[in-house]
XYZ file of N, CA and C in Angstrom:
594
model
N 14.073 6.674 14.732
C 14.357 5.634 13.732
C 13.746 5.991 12.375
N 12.512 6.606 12.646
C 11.957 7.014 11.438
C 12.935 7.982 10.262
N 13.291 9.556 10.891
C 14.062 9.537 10.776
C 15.653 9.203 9.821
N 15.750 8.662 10.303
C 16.871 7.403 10.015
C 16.843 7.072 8.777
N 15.795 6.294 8.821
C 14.987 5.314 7.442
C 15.014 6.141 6.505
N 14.003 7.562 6.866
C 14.157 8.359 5.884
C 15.824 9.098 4.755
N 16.294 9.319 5.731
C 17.771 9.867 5.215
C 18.391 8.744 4.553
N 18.201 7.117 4.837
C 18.750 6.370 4.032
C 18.281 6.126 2.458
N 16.851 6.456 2.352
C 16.370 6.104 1.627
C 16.121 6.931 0.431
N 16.072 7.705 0.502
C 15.396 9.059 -0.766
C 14.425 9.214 -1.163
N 14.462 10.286 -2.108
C 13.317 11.081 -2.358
C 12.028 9.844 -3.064
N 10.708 10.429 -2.481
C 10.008 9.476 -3.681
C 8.369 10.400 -3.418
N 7.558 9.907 -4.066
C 6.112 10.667 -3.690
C 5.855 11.187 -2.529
N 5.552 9.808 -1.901
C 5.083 9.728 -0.476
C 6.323 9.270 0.405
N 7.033 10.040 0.436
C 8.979 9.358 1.091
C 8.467 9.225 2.461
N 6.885 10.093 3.610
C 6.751 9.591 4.738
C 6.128 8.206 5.101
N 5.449 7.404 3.811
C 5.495 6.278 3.786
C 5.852 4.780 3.825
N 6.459 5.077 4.957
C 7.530 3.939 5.029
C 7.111 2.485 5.013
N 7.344 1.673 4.089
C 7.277 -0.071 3.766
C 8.650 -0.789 4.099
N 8.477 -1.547 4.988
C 9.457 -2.494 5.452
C 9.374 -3.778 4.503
N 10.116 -3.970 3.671
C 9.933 -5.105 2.706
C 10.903 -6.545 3.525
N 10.261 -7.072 3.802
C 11.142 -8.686 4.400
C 10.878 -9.825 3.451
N 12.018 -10.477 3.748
C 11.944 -12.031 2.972
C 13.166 -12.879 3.201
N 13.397 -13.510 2.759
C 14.562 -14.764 2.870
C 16.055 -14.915 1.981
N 16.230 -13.906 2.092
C 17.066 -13.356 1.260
C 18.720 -13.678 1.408
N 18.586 -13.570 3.107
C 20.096 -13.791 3.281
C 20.390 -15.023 4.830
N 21.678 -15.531 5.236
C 21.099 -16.289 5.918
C 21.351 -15.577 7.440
N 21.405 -15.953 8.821
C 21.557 -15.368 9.849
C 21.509 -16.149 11.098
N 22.147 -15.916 12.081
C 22.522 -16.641 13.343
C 20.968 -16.960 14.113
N 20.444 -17.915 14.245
C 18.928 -17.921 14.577
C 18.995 -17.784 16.120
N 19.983 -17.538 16.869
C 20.024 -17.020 18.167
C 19.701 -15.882 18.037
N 20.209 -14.689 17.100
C 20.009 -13.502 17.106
C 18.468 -13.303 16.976
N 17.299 -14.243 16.659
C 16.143 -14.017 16.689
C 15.282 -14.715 17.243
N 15.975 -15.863 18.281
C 14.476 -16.301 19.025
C 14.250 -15.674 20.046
N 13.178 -15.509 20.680
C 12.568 -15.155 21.830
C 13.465 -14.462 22.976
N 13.672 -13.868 23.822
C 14.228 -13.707 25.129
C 13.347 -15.104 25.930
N 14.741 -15.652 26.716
C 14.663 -16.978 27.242
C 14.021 -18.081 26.570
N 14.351 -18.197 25.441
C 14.396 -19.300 24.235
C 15.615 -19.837 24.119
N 16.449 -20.783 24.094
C 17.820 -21.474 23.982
C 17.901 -21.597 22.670
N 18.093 -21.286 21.333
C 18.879 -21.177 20.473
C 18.632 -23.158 19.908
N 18.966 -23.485 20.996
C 19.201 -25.247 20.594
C 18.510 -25.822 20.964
N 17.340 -25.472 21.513
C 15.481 -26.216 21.424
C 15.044 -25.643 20.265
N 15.217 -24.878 19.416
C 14.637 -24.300 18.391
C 15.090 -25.887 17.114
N 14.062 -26.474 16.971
C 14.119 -27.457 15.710
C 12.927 -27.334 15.094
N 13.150 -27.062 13.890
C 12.009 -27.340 12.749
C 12.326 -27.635 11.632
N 11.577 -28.159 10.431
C 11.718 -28.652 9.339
C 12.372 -27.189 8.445
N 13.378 -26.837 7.981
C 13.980 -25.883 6.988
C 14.264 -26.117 5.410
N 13.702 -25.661 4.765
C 14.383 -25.414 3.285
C 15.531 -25.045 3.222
N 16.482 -25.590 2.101
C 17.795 -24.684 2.499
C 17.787 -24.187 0.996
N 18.441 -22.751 0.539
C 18.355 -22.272 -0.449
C 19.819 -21.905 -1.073
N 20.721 -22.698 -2.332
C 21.920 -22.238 -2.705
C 21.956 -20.545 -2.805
N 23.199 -20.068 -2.467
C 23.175 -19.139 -3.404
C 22.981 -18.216 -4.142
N 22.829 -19.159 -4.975
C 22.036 -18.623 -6.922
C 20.512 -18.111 -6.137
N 20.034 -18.872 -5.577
C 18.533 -18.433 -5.475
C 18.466 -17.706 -4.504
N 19.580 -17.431 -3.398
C 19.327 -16.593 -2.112
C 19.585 -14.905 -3.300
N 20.416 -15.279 -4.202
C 20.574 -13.776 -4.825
C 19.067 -13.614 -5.785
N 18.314 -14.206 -6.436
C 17.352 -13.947 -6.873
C 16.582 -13.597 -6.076
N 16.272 -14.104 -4.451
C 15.148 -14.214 -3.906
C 15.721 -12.732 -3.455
N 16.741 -11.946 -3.633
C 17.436 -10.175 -3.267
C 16.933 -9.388 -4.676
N 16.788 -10.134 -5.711
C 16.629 -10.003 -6.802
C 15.058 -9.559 -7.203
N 14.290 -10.430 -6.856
C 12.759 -9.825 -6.266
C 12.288 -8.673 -5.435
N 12.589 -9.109 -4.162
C 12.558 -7.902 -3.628
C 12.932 -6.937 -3.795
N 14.150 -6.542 -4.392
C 14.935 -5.367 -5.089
C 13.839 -4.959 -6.192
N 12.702 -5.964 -6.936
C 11.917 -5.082 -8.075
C 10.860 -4.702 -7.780
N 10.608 -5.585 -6.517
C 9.026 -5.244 -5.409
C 9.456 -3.562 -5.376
N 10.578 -3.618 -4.242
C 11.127 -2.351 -3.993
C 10.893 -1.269 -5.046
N 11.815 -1.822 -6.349
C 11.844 0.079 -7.162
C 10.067 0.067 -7.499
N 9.460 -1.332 -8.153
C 8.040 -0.958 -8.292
C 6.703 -0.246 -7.604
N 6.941 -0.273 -6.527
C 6.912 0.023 -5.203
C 6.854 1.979 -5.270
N 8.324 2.067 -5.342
C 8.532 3.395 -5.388
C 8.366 4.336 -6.343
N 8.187 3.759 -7.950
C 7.180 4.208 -8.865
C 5.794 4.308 -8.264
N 5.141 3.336 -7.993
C 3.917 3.334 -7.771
C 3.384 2.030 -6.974
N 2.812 3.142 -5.778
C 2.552 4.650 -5.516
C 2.742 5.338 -4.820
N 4.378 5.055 -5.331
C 5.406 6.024 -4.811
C 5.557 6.250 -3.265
N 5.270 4.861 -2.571
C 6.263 4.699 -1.685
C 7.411 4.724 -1.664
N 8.226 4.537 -0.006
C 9.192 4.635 0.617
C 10.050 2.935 1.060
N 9.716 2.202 0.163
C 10.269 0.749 0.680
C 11.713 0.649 1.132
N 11.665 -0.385 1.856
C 13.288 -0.317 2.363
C 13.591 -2.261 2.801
N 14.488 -2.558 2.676
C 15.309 -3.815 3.370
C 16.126 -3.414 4.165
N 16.132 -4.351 4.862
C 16.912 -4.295 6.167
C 17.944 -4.038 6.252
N 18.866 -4.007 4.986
C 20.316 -3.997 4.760
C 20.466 -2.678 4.362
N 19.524 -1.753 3.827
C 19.309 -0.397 3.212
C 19.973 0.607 4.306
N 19.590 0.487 5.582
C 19.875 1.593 6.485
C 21.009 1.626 6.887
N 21.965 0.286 6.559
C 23.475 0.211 6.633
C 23.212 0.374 8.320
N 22.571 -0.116 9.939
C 22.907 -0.510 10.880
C 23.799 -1.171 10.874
N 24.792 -1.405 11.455
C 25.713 -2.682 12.013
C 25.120 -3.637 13.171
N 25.641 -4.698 13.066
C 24.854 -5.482 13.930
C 25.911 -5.710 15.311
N 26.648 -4.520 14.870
C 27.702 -4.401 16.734
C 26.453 -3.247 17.593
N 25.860 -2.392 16.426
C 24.945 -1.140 17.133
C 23.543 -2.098 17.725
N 23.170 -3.125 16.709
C 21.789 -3.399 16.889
C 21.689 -4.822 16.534
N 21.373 -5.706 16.749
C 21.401 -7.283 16.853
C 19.987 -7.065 15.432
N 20.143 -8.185 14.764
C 19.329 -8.760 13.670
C 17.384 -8.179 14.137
N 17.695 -9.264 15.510
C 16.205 -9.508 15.725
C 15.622 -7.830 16.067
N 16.186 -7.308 16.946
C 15.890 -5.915 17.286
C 15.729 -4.994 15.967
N 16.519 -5.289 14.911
C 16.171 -4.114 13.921
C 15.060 -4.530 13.628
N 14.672 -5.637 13.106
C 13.481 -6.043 12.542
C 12.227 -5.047 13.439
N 12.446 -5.385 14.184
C 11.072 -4.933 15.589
C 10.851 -3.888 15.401
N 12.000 -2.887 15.489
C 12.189 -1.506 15.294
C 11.706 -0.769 14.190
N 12.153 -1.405 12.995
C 11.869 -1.528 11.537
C 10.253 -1.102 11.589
N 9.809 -2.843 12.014
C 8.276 -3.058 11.969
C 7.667 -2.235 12.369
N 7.679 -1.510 14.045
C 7.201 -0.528 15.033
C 6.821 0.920 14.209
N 8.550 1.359 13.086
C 8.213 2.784 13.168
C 7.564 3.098 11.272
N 7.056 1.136 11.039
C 6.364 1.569 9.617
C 5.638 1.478 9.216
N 5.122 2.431 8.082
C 3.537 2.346 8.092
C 2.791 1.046 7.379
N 3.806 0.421 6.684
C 3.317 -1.083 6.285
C 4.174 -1.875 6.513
N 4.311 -3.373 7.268
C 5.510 -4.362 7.109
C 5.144 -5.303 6.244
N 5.794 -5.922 5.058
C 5.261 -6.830 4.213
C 6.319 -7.912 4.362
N 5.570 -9.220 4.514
C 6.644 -10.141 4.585
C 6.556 -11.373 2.934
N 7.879 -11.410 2.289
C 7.395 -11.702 0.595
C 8.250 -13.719 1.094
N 7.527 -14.322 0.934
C 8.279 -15.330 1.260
C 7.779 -16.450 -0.011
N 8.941 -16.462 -1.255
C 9.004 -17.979 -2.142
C 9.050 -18.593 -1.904
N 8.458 -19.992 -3.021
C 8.631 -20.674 -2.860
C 10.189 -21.465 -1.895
N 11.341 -21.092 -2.524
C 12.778 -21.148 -1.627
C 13.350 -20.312 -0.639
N 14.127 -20.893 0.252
C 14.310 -20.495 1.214
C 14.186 -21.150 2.380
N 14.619 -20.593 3.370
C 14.539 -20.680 4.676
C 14.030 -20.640 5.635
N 12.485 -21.453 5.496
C 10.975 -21.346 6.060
C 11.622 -20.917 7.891
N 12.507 -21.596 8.446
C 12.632 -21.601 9.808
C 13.070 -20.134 9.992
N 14.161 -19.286 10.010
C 14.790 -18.138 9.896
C 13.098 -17.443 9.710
N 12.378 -17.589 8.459
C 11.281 -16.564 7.999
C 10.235 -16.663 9.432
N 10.156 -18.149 9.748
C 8.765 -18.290 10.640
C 9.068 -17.402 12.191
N 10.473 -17.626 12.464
C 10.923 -17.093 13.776
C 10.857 -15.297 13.729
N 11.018 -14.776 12.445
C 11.195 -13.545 12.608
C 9.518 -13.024 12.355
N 9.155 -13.579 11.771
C 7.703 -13.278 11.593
C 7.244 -13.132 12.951
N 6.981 -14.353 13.624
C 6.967 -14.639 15.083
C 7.329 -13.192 15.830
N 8.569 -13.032 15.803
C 8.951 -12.279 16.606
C 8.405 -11.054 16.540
N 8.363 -10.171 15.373
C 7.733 -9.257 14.841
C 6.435 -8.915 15.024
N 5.446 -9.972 14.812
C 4.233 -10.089 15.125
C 3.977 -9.954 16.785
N 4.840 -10.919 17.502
C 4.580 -10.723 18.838
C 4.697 -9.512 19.614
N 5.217 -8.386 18.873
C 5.758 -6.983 19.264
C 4.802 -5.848 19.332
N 4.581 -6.394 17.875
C 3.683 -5.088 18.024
C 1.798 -5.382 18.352
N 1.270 -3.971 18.456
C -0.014 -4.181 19.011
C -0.966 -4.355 18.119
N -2.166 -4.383 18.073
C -2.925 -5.081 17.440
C -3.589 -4.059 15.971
N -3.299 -2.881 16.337
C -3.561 -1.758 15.423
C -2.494 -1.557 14.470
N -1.129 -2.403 15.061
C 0.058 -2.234 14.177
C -0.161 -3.744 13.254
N -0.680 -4.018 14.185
C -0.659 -5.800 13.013
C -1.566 -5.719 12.368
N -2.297 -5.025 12.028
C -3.103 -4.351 10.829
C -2.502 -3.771 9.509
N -1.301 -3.722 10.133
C -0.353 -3.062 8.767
C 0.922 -4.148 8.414
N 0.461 -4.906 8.935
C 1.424 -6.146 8.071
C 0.513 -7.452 7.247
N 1.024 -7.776 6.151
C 1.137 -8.246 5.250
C 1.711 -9.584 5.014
N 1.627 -10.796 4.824
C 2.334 -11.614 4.854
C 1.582 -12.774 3.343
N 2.756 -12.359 2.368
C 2.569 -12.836 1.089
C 3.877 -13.991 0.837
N 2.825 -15.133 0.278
C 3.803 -16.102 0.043
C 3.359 -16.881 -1.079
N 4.225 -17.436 -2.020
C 3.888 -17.811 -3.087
C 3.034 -19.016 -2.844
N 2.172 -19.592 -3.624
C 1.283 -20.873 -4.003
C 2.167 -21.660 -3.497
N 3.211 -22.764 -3.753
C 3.810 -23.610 -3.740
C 4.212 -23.890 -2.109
N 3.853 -22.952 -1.357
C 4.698 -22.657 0.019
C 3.317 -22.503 1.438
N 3.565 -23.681 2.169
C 2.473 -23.311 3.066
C 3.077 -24.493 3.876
N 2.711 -23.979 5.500
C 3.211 -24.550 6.779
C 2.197 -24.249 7.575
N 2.643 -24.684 8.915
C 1.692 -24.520 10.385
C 1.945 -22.778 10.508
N 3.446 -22.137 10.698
C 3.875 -20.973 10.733
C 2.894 -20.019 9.929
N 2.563 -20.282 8.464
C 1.677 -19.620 7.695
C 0.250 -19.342 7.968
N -0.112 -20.327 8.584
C -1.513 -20.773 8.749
C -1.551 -20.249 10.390
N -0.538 -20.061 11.158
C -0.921 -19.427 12.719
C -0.519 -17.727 12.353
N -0.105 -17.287 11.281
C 0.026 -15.747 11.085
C -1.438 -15.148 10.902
N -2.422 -16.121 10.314
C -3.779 -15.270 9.906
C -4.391 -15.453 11.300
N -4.237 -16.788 11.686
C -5.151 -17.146 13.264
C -4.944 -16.675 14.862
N -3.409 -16.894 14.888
C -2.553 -15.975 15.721
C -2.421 -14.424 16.438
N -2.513 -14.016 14.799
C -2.092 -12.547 14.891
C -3.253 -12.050 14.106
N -4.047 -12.548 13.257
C -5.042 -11.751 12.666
C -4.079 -10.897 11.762
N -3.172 -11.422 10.883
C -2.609 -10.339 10.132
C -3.020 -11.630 8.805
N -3.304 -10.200 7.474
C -3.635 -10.786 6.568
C -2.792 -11.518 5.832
N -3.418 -12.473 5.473
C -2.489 -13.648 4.496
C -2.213 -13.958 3.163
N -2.301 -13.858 2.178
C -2.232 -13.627 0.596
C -1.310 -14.818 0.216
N -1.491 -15.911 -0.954
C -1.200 -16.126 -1.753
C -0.537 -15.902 -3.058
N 0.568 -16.169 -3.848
C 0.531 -15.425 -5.472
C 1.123 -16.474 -5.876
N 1.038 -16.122 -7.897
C 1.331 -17.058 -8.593
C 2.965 -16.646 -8.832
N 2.753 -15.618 -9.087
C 4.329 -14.857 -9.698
C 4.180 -13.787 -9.118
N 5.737 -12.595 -10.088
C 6.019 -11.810 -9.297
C 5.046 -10.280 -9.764
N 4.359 -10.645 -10.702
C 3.405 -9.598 -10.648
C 1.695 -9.363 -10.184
N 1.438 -10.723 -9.674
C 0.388 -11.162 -8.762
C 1.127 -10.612 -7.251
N 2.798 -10.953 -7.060
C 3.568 -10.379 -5.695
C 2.534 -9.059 -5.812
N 3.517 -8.075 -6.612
C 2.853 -6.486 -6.513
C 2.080 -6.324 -6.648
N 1.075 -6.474 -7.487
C -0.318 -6.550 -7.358
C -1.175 -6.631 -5.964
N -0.961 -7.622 -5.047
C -1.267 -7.627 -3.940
C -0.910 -6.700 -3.070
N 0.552 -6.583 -3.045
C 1.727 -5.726 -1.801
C 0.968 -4.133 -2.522
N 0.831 -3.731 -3.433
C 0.473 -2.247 -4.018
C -0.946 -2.216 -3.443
N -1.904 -3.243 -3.034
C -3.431 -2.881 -2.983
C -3.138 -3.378 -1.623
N -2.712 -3.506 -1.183
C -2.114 -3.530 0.541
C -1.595 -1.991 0.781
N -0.662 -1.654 0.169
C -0.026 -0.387 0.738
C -1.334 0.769 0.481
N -1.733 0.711 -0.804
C -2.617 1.910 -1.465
C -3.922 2.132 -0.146
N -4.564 0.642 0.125
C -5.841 0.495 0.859
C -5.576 0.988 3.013
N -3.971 1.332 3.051
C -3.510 1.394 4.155
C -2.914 3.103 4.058
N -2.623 3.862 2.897
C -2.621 4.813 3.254
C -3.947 5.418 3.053
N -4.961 5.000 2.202
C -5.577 5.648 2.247
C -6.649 5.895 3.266
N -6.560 4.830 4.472
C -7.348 4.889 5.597
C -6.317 5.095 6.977
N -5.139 5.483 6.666
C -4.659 7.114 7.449
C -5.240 8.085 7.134
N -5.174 8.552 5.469
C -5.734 9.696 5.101
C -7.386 10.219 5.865
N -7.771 8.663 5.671
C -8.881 9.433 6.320
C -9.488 8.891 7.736
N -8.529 8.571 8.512
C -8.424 8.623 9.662
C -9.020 7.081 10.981
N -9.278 6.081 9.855
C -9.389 4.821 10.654
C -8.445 4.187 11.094
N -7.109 4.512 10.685
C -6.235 4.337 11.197
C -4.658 5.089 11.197
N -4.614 5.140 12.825
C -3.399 7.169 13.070
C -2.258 6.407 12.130
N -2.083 7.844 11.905
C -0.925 8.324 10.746
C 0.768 7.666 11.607
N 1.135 7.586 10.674
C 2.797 7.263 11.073
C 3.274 8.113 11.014
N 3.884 9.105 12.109
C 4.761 10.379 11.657
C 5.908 10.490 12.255
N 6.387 9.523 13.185
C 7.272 9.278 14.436
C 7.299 7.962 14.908
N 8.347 7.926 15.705
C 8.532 6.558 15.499
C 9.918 6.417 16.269
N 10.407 5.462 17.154
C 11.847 5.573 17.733
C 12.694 4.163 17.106
């Protein structure tokens, strides 16, 4: 899969650096992501719903996380939609996992708008996957305005770090001293290198 990611993505500094950038961007069948033996229609929670206009901004962000990202320092970021999978090859929830598994940072960017339920389930899912040395490399940034039970069981839960921001250059600011402080303790060896990956 690694691989993969790579050939979709191109050249950049560190192109073996792979950042999984997530957020709320688009909408999706929430069967395709609850649990194995979860019913689809016990799943109720309180949802934001987001027109549109703002589901394309909230593509619109992440798209500048992304190129900023790959300036500096010169990571490898990617969205989910980047690797062009079909979802006849690979169901929603499974890429995510896969995604998460073979990268060296997963960052999850969640605004104020959007689709808190869709975000909390995949988080969920994601988190529940991987092991505890991998949930060290995820990230879960969400603007000021935005806070739930879901938010507040990602730091307690999973022990994955939690961040706050005001805007979108407090976003990078954070996501860049996340990625920078995570390769540089591959480099020197507190935590194994990403070089493979299925």
């Amino acid at each position: 899969m690694r691989a993969r990611l790579k050939s979709a993505l191109g050249d950049v500094a560190y192109a073996d650096f792979l950042v999984y950038l997530m957020g709320p961007y688009t909408s999706f069948d929430v069967a395709d992501v609850v649990p194995e033996g979860v019913d689809a229609d016990d799943v109720s929670l309180p949802a934001a719903r987001a027109d549109d206009d703002a589901l394309d901004e909230m593509l619109a962000t992440l798209r500048r996380v992304q190129g900023r990202l790959r300036e500096d320092p010169g990571v490898n970021p990617f969205l989910a939609v980047d690797p062009e999978i079909p979802l006849s090859e690979m169901d929603a929830a499974t890429q995510s996992i896969r995604f998460a598994r073979v990268s060296n940072a997963t960052l999850f960017v969640v605004p104020a708008l959007g689709d808190k339920l869709g975000v909390g389930i995949e988080v969920g899912s994601v988190l529940a996957d991987l092991d505890d040395t991998d949930r060290e490399r995820v990230l879960f940034a969400h603007e000021e305005a935005v806070s739930s039970a879901m938010i507040r069981s990602v730091g307690q839960r999973w022990d994955a770090r939690v961040v706050a921001y005001a805007d979108e250059d407090e976003l990078v600011t954070a996501v860049r001293q996340f990625v920078v402080d995570l390769m540089n303790r591959e480099v020197y060896g507190d935590l194994p290198r990403k070089t493979t990956g299925e």
